[in-house]
Short mmCIF file of C-alpha atoms and ligand atoms in Angstrom, two decimals:
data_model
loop_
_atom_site.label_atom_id
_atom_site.label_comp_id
_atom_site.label_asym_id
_atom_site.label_seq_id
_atom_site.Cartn_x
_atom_site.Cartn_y
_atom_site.Cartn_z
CA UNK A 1 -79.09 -13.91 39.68
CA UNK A 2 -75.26 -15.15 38.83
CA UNK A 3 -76.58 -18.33 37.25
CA UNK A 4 -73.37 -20.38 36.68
CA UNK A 5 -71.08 -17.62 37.52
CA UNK A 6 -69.10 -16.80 40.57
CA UNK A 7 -69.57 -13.06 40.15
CA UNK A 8 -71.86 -10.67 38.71
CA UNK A 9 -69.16 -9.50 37.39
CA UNK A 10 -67.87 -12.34 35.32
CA UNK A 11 -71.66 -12.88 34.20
CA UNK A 12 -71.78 -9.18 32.72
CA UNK A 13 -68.51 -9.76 31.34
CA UNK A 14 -70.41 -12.71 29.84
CA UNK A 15 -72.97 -11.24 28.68
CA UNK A 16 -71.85 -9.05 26.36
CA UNK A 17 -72.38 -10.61 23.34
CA UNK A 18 -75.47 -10.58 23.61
CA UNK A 19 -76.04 -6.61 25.36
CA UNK A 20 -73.82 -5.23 22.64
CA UNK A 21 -76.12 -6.57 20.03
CA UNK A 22 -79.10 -5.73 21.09
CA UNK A 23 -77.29 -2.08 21.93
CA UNK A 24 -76.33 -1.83 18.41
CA UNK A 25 -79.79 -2.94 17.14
CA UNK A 26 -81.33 0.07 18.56
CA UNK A 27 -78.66 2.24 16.42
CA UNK A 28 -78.34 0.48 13.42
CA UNK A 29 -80.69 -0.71 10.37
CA UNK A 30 -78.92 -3.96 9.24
CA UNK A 31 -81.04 -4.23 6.27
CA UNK A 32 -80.51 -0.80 4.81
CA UNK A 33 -76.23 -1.14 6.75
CA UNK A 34 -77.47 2.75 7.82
CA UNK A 35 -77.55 3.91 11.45
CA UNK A 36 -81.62 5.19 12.56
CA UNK A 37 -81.33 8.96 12.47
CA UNK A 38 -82.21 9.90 15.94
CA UNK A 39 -84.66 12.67 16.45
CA UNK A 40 -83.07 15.71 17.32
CA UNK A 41 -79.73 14.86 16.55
CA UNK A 42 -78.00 16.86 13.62
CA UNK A 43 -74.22 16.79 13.52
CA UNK A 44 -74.33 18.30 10.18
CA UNK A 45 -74.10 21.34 12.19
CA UNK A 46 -72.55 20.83 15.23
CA UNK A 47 -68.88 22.53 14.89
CA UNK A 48 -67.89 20.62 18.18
CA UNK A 49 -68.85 18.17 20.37
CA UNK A 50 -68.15 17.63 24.56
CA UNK A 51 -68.10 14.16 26.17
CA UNK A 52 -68.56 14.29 29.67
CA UNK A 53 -68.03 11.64 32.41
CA UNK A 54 -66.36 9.92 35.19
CA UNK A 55 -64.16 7.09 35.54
CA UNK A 56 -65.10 4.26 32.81
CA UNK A 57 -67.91 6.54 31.35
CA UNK A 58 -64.93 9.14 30.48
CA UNK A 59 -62.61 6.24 28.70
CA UNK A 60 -65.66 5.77 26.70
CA UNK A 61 -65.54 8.92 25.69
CA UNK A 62 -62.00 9.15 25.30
CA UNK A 63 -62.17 6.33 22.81
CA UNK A 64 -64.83 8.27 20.80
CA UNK A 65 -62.86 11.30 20.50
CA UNK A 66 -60.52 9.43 18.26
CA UNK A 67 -63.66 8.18 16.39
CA UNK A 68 -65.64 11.15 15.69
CA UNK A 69 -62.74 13.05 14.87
CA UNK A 70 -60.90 10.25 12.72
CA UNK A 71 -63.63 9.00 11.04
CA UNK A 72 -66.69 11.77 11.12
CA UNK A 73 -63.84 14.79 11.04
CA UNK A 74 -66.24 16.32 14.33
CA UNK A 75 -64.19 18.54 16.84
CA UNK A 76 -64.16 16.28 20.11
CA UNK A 77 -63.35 17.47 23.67
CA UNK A 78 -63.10 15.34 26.44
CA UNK A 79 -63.72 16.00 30.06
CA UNK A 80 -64.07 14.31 33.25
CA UNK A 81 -67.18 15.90 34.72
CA UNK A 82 -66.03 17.08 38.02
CA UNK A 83 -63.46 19.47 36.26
CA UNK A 84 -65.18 20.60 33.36
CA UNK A 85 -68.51 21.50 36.18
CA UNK A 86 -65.66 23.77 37.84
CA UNK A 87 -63.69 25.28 35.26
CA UNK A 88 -65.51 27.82 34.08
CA UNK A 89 -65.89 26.28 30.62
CA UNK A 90 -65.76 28.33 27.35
CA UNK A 91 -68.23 27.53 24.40
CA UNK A 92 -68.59 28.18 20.31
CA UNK A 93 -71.44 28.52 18.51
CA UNK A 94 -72.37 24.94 17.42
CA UNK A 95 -71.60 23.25 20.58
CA UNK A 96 -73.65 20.50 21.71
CA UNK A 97 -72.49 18.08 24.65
CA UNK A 98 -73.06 14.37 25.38
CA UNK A 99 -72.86 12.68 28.89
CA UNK A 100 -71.74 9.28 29.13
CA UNK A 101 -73.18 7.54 32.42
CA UNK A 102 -74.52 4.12 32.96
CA UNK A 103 -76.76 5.14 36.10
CA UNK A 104 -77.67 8.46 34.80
CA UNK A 105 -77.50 9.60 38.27
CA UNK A 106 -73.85 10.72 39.07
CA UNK A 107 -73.67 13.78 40.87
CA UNK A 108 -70.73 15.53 38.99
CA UNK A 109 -72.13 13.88 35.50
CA UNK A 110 -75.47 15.16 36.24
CA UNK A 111 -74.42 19.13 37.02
CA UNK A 112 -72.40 18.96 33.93
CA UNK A 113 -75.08 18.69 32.01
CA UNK A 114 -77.24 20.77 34.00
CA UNK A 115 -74.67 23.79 32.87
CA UNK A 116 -74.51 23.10 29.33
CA UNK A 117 -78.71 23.26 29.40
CA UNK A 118 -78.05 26.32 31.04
CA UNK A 119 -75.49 27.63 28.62
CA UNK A 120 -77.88 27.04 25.75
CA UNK A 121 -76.09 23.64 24.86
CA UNK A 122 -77.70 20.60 23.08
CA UNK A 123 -77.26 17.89 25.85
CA UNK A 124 -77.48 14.42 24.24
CA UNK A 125 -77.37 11.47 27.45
CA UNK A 126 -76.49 7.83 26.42
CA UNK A 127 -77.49 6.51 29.70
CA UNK A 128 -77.82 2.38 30.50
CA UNK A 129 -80.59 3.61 33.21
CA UNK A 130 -84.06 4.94 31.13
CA UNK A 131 -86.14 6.58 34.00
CA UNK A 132 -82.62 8.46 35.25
CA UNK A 133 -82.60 12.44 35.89
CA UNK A 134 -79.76 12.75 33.37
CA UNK A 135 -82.56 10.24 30.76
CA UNK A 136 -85.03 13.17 32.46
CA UNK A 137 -83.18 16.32 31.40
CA UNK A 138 -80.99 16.07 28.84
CA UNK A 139 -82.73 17.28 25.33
CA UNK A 140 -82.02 14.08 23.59
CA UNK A 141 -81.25 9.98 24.95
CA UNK A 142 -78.91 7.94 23.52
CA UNK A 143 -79.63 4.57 25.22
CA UNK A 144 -77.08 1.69 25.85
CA UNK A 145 -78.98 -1.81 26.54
CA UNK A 146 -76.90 -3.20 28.79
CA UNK A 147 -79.47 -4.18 31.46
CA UNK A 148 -79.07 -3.71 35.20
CA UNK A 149 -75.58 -3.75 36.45
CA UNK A 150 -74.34 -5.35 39.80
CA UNK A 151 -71.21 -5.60 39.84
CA UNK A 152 -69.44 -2.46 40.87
CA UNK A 153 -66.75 -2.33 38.52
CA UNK A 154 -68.59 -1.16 35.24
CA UNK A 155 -68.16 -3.95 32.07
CA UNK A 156 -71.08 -4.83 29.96
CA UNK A 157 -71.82 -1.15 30.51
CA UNK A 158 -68.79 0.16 29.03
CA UNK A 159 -69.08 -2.00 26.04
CA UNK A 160 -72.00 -1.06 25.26
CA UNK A 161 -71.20 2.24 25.94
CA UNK A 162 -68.89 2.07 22.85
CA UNK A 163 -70.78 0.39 20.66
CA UNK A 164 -73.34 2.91 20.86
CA UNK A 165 -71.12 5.67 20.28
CA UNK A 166 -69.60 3.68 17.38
CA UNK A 167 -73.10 3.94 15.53
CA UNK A 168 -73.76 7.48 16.08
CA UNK A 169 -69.93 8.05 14.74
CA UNK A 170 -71.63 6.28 11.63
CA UNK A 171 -74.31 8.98 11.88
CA UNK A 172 -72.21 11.56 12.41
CA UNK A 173 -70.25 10.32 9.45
CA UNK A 174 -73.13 10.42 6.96
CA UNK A 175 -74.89 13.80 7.85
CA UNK A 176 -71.20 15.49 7.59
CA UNK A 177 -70.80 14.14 4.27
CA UNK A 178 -67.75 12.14 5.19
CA UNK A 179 -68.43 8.92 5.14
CA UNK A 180 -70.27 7.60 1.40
CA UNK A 181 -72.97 4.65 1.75
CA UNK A 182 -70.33 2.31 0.64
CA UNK A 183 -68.15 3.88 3.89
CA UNK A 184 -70.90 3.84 6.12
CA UNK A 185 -72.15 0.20 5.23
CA UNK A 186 -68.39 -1.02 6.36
CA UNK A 187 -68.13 0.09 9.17
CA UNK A 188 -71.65 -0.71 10.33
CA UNK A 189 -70.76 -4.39 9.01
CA UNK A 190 -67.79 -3.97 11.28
CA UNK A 191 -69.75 -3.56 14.09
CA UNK A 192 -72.41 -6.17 13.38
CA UNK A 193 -69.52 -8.42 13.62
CA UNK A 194 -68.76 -7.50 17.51
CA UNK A 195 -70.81 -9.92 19.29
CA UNK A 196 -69.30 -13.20 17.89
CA UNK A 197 -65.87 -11.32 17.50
CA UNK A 198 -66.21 -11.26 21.54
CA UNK A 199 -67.53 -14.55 22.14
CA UNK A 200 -64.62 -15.81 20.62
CA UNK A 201 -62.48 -12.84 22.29
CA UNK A 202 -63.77 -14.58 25.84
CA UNK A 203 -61.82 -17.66 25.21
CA UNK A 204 -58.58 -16.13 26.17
CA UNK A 205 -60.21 -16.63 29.88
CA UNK A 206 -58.29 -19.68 30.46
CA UNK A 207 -54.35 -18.06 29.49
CA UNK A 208 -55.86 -15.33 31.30
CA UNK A 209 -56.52 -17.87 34.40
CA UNK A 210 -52.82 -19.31 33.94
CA UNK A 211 -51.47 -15.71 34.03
CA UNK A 212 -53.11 -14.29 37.24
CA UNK A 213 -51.54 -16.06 39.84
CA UNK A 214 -48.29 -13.91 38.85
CA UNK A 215 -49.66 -11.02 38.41
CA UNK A 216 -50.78 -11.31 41.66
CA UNK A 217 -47.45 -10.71 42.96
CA UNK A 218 -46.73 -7.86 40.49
CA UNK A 219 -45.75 -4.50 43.04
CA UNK A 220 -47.08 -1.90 40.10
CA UNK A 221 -48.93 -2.79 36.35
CA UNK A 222 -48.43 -0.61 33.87
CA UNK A 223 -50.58 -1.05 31.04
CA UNK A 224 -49.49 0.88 27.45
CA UNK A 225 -51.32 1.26 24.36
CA UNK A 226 -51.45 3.70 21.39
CA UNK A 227 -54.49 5.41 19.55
CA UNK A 228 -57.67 4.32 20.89
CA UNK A 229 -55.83 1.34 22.98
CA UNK A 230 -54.68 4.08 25.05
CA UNK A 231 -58.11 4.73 26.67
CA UNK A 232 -58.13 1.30 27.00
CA UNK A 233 -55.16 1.15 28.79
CA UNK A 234 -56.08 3.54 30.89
CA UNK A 235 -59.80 1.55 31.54
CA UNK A 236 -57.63 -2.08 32.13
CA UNK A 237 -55.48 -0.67 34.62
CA UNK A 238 -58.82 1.66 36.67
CA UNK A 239 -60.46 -2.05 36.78
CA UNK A 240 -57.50 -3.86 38.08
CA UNK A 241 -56.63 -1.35 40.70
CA UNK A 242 -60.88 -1.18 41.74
CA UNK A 243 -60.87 -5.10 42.54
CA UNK A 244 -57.13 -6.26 42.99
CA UNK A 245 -56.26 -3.21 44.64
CA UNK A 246 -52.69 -3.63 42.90
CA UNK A 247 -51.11 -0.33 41.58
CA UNK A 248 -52.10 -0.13 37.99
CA UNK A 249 -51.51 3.16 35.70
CA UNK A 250 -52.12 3.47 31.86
CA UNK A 251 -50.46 5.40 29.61
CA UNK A 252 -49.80 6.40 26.32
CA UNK A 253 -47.13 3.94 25.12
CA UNK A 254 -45.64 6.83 23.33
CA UNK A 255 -45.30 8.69 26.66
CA UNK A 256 -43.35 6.19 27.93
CA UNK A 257 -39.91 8.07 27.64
CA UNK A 258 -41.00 10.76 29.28
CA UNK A 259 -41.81 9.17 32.91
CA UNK A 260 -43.09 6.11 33.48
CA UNK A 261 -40.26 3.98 32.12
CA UNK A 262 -38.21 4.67 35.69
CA UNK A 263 -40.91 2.91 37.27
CA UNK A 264 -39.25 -0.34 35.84
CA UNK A 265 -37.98 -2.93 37.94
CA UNK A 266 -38.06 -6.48 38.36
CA UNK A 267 -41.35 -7.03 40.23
CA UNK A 268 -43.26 -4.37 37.18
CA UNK A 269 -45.58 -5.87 35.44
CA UNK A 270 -46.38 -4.06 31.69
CA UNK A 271 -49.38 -5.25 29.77
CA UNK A 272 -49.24 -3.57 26.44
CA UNK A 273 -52.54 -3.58 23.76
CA UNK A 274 -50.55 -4.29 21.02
CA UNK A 275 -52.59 -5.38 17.89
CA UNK A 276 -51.29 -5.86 14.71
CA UNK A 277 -52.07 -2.51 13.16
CA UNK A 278 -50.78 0.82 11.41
CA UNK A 279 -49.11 1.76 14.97
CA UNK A 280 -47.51 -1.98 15.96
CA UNK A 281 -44.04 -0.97 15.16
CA UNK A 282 -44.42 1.68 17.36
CA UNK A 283 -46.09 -0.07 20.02
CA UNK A 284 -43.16 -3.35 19.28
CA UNK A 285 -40.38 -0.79 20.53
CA UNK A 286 -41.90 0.30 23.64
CA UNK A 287 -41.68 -3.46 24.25
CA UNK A 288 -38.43 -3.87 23.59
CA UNK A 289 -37.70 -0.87 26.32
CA UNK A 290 -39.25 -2.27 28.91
CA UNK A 291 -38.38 -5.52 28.53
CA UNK A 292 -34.75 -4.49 28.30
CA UNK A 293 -35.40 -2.97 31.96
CA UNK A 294 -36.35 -6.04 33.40
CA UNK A 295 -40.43 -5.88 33.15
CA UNK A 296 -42.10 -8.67 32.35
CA UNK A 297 -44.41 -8.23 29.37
CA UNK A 298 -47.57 -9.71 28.32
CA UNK A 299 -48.95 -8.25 24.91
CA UNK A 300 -52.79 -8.41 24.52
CA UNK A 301 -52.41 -9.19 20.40
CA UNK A 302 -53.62 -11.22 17.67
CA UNK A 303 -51.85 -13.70 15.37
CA UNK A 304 -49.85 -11.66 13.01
CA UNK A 305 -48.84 -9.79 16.42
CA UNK A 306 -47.75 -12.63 18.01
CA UNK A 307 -45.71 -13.90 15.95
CA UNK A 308 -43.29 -10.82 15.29
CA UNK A 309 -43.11 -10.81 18.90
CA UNK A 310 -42.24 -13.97 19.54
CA UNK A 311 -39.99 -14.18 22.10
CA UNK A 312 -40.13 -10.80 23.02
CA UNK A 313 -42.84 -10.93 25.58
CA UNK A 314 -42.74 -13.58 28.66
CA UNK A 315 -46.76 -14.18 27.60
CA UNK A 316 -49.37 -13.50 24.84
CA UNK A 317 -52.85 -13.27 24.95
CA UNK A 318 -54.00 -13.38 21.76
CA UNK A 319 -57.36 -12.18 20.31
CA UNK A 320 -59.14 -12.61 17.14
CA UNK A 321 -57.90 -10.49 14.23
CA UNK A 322 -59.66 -6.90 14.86
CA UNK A 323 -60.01 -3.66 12.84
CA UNK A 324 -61.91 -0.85 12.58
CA UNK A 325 -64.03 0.40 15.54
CA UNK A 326 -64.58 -3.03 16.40
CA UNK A 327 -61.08 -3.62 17.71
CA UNK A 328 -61.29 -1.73 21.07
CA UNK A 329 -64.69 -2.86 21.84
CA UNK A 330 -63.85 -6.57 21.57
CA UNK A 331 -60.33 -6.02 23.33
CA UNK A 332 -62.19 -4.61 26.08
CA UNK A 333 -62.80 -8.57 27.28
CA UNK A 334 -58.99 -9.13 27.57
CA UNK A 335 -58.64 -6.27 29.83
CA UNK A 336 -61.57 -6.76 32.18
CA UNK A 337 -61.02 -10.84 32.11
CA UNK A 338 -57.47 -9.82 33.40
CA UNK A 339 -58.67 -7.71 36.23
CA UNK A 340 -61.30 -10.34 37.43
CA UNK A 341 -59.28 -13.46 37.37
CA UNK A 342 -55.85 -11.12 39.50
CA UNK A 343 -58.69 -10.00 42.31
CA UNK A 344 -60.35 -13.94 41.93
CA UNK A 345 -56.59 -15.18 42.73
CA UNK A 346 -56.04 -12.49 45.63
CA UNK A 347 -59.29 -13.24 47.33
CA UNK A 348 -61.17 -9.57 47.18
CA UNK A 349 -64.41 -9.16 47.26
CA UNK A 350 -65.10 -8.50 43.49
CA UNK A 351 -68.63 -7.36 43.31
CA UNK A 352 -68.19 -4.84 46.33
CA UNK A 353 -64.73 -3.52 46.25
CA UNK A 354 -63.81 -1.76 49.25
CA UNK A 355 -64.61 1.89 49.31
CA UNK A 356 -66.19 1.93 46.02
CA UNK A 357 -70.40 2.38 45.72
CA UNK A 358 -72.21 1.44 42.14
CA UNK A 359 -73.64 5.03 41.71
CA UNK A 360 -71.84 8.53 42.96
CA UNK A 361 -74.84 10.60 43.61
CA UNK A 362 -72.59 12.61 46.03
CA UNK A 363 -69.65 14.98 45.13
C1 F6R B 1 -65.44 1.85 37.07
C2 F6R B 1 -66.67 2.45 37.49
C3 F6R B 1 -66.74 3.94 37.69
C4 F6R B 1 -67.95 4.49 36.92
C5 F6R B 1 -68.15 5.97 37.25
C6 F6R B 1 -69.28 6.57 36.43
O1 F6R B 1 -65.50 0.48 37.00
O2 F6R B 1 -67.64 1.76 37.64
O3 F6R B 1 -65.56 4.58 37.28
O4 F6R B 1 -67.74 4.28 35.57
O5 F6R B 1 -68.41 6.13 38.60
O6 F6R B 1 -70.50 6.00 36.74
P1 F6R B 1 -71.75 6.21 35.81
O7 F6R B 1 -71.45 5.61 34.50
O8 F6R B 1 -72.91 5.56 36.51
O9 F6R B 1 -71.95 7.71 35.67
#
């Protein structure tokens, strides 16, 4: 049931607050600020790790790969399962794989993992659907509580998606001997904070509302970010194209130079993930390109941000003050708000996009 909502989708936006807690509750041991071990799992050994999905599920992924390497120093490689399935892929010793899916049953997702078994590979599924094949055959589950899913374009899903990788890069942390107790207990009190860091995160909703009616009218949006607002970017712009049906593309705001910026014109839209971090600089410049070029530019940022950018951007949507592992999970709201308000003001059927189906159970 939608309850008060006009969409499933904007109630699982809603919701998660509350999934992502009870997703990270399953992971994490508040008391002791340790992450559960989870039976079976030992990345003390592991010399690399594959993350394997499609669409959102691979963004998660992507995300993680900055994680587990940054923070748990664990080899990550990414694919999307429909080309890692057919590429003939080449393993090490120590290789175990882990498929991202939130119905456990998509096709490509599921014969991915049905090779690594094969090959020998530990297969580890964090899967939002329990009785699933890929919950069924993998060697080890990694749940996400998200509950059922409706709408078509994945949120609460994804969310929780990350959180639950965010714990097991805790894990991963600890049994490599990388991260001390002291480490480990900050970033798990990082995490803890995520729930009320996104209920506060969802009142941007109403500058979001303001904005949409313009970028409506917006011919191609590019979002840019940098580090693991790059996935993100990537994830913003695969929800607004699902349900507004507007050209969207995300990219790396560093690879801006080297393509995308002759895409700018007038009628461009450019929503750049700019928090106030190590990389804002950076991300301030790219800004100042596109702007130059005519875009117009709304920054997803938080206080500090917006004010060094003041007057640099035509809007700001600013977010609480983020860090850690914490910060792309929470500005995952901005991004999917932003989709769902553009396809509310154009009218689309945002539950059931056109040509899209929930689960891909066919190649
Ligand atoms: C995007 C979306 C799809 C799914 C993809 C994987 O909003 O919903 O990109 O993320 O089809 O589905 P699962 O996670 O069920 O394997």
């Amino acid at each position: 049931e939608k309850g008060n909502h006009r969409h499933f989708m904007q109630k699982e936006i809603y919701e998660q607050p509350e999934v992502v807690g009870r997703t990270l509750s399953a992971y994490v041991n508040a008391v002791s600020g340790r992450v559960r071990p989870r039976e079976g799992v030992d990345f003390s050994k592991m010399t690399r790790l594959h993350i394997i999905g499609c669409g959102t599920a691979s963004y998660a992924g992507q995300i993680a790969e900055y994680w587990f390497e940054g923070i748990a120093g664990l080899p990550v490689k990414v694919d999307i399962a429909s080309e890692f399935r057919y590429r003939n892929p080449a393993f090490l010793e120590g290789d175990a794989a882990l498929f991202i899916s939130q119905s456990g049953e998509t096709a490509d997702t599921l014969e991915a993992l049905r090779l690594c078994k094969a090959a020998g590979i530990v297969t580890i599924a964090l899967v939002n659907s329990p009785h699933s094949s890929m919950a069924r055959e993998a060697d080890i589950v990694a749940p996400t509580l998200a509950g059922p899913e409706i709408g078509v374009a994945s949120t609460k899903a994804f969310t929780c998606q990350l959180s639950a990788l965010a714990a097991l890069v805790v894990l991963a942390g600890a049994q490599r001997g990388r991260l001390s107790a002291e480490e480990q207990a900050g970033h798990i009190a990082n995490l803890m904070a995520v729930p009320s860091l996104m209920a506060a995160a969802l009142k941007v909703e109403q500058a979001i509302d303001r904005l949409a009616s313009e970028l409506a009218q917006a011919s191609i949006v590019l979002y840019l970010g940098r580090n693991e607002f790059f996935p993100l970017a990537l994830e913003g712009a695969l929800k607004l194209k699902e349900i507004s049906y507007i050209h969207a593309e995300g990219y790396a705001a560093g690879e801006l130079k080297h393509g995308p910026i002759a895409l700018i014109e007038d009628d461009v839209a450019v929503i750049v993930i700019a928090p106030h971090d190590a990389l804002f600089a950076k991300t301030r410049s790219s800004i100042q390109e596109v702007r130059a070029r005519g875009a117009r530019v709304i920054a997803i940022t938080d206080r500090p941000g917006a004010d060094e950018l003041d007057g640099e951007t035509s809007a700001q949507l600013l977010l609480p003050r983020l860090t850690g592992m914490a910060a792309p999970i929470v500005s995952a709201v901005a991004v999917q708000l932003l989709a769902y308000y553009v396809a509310v003001h154009k009218g689309t059927d945002v539950d059931q996009p056109r040509n899209l189906a929930k689960s891909v159970t066919v190649e």
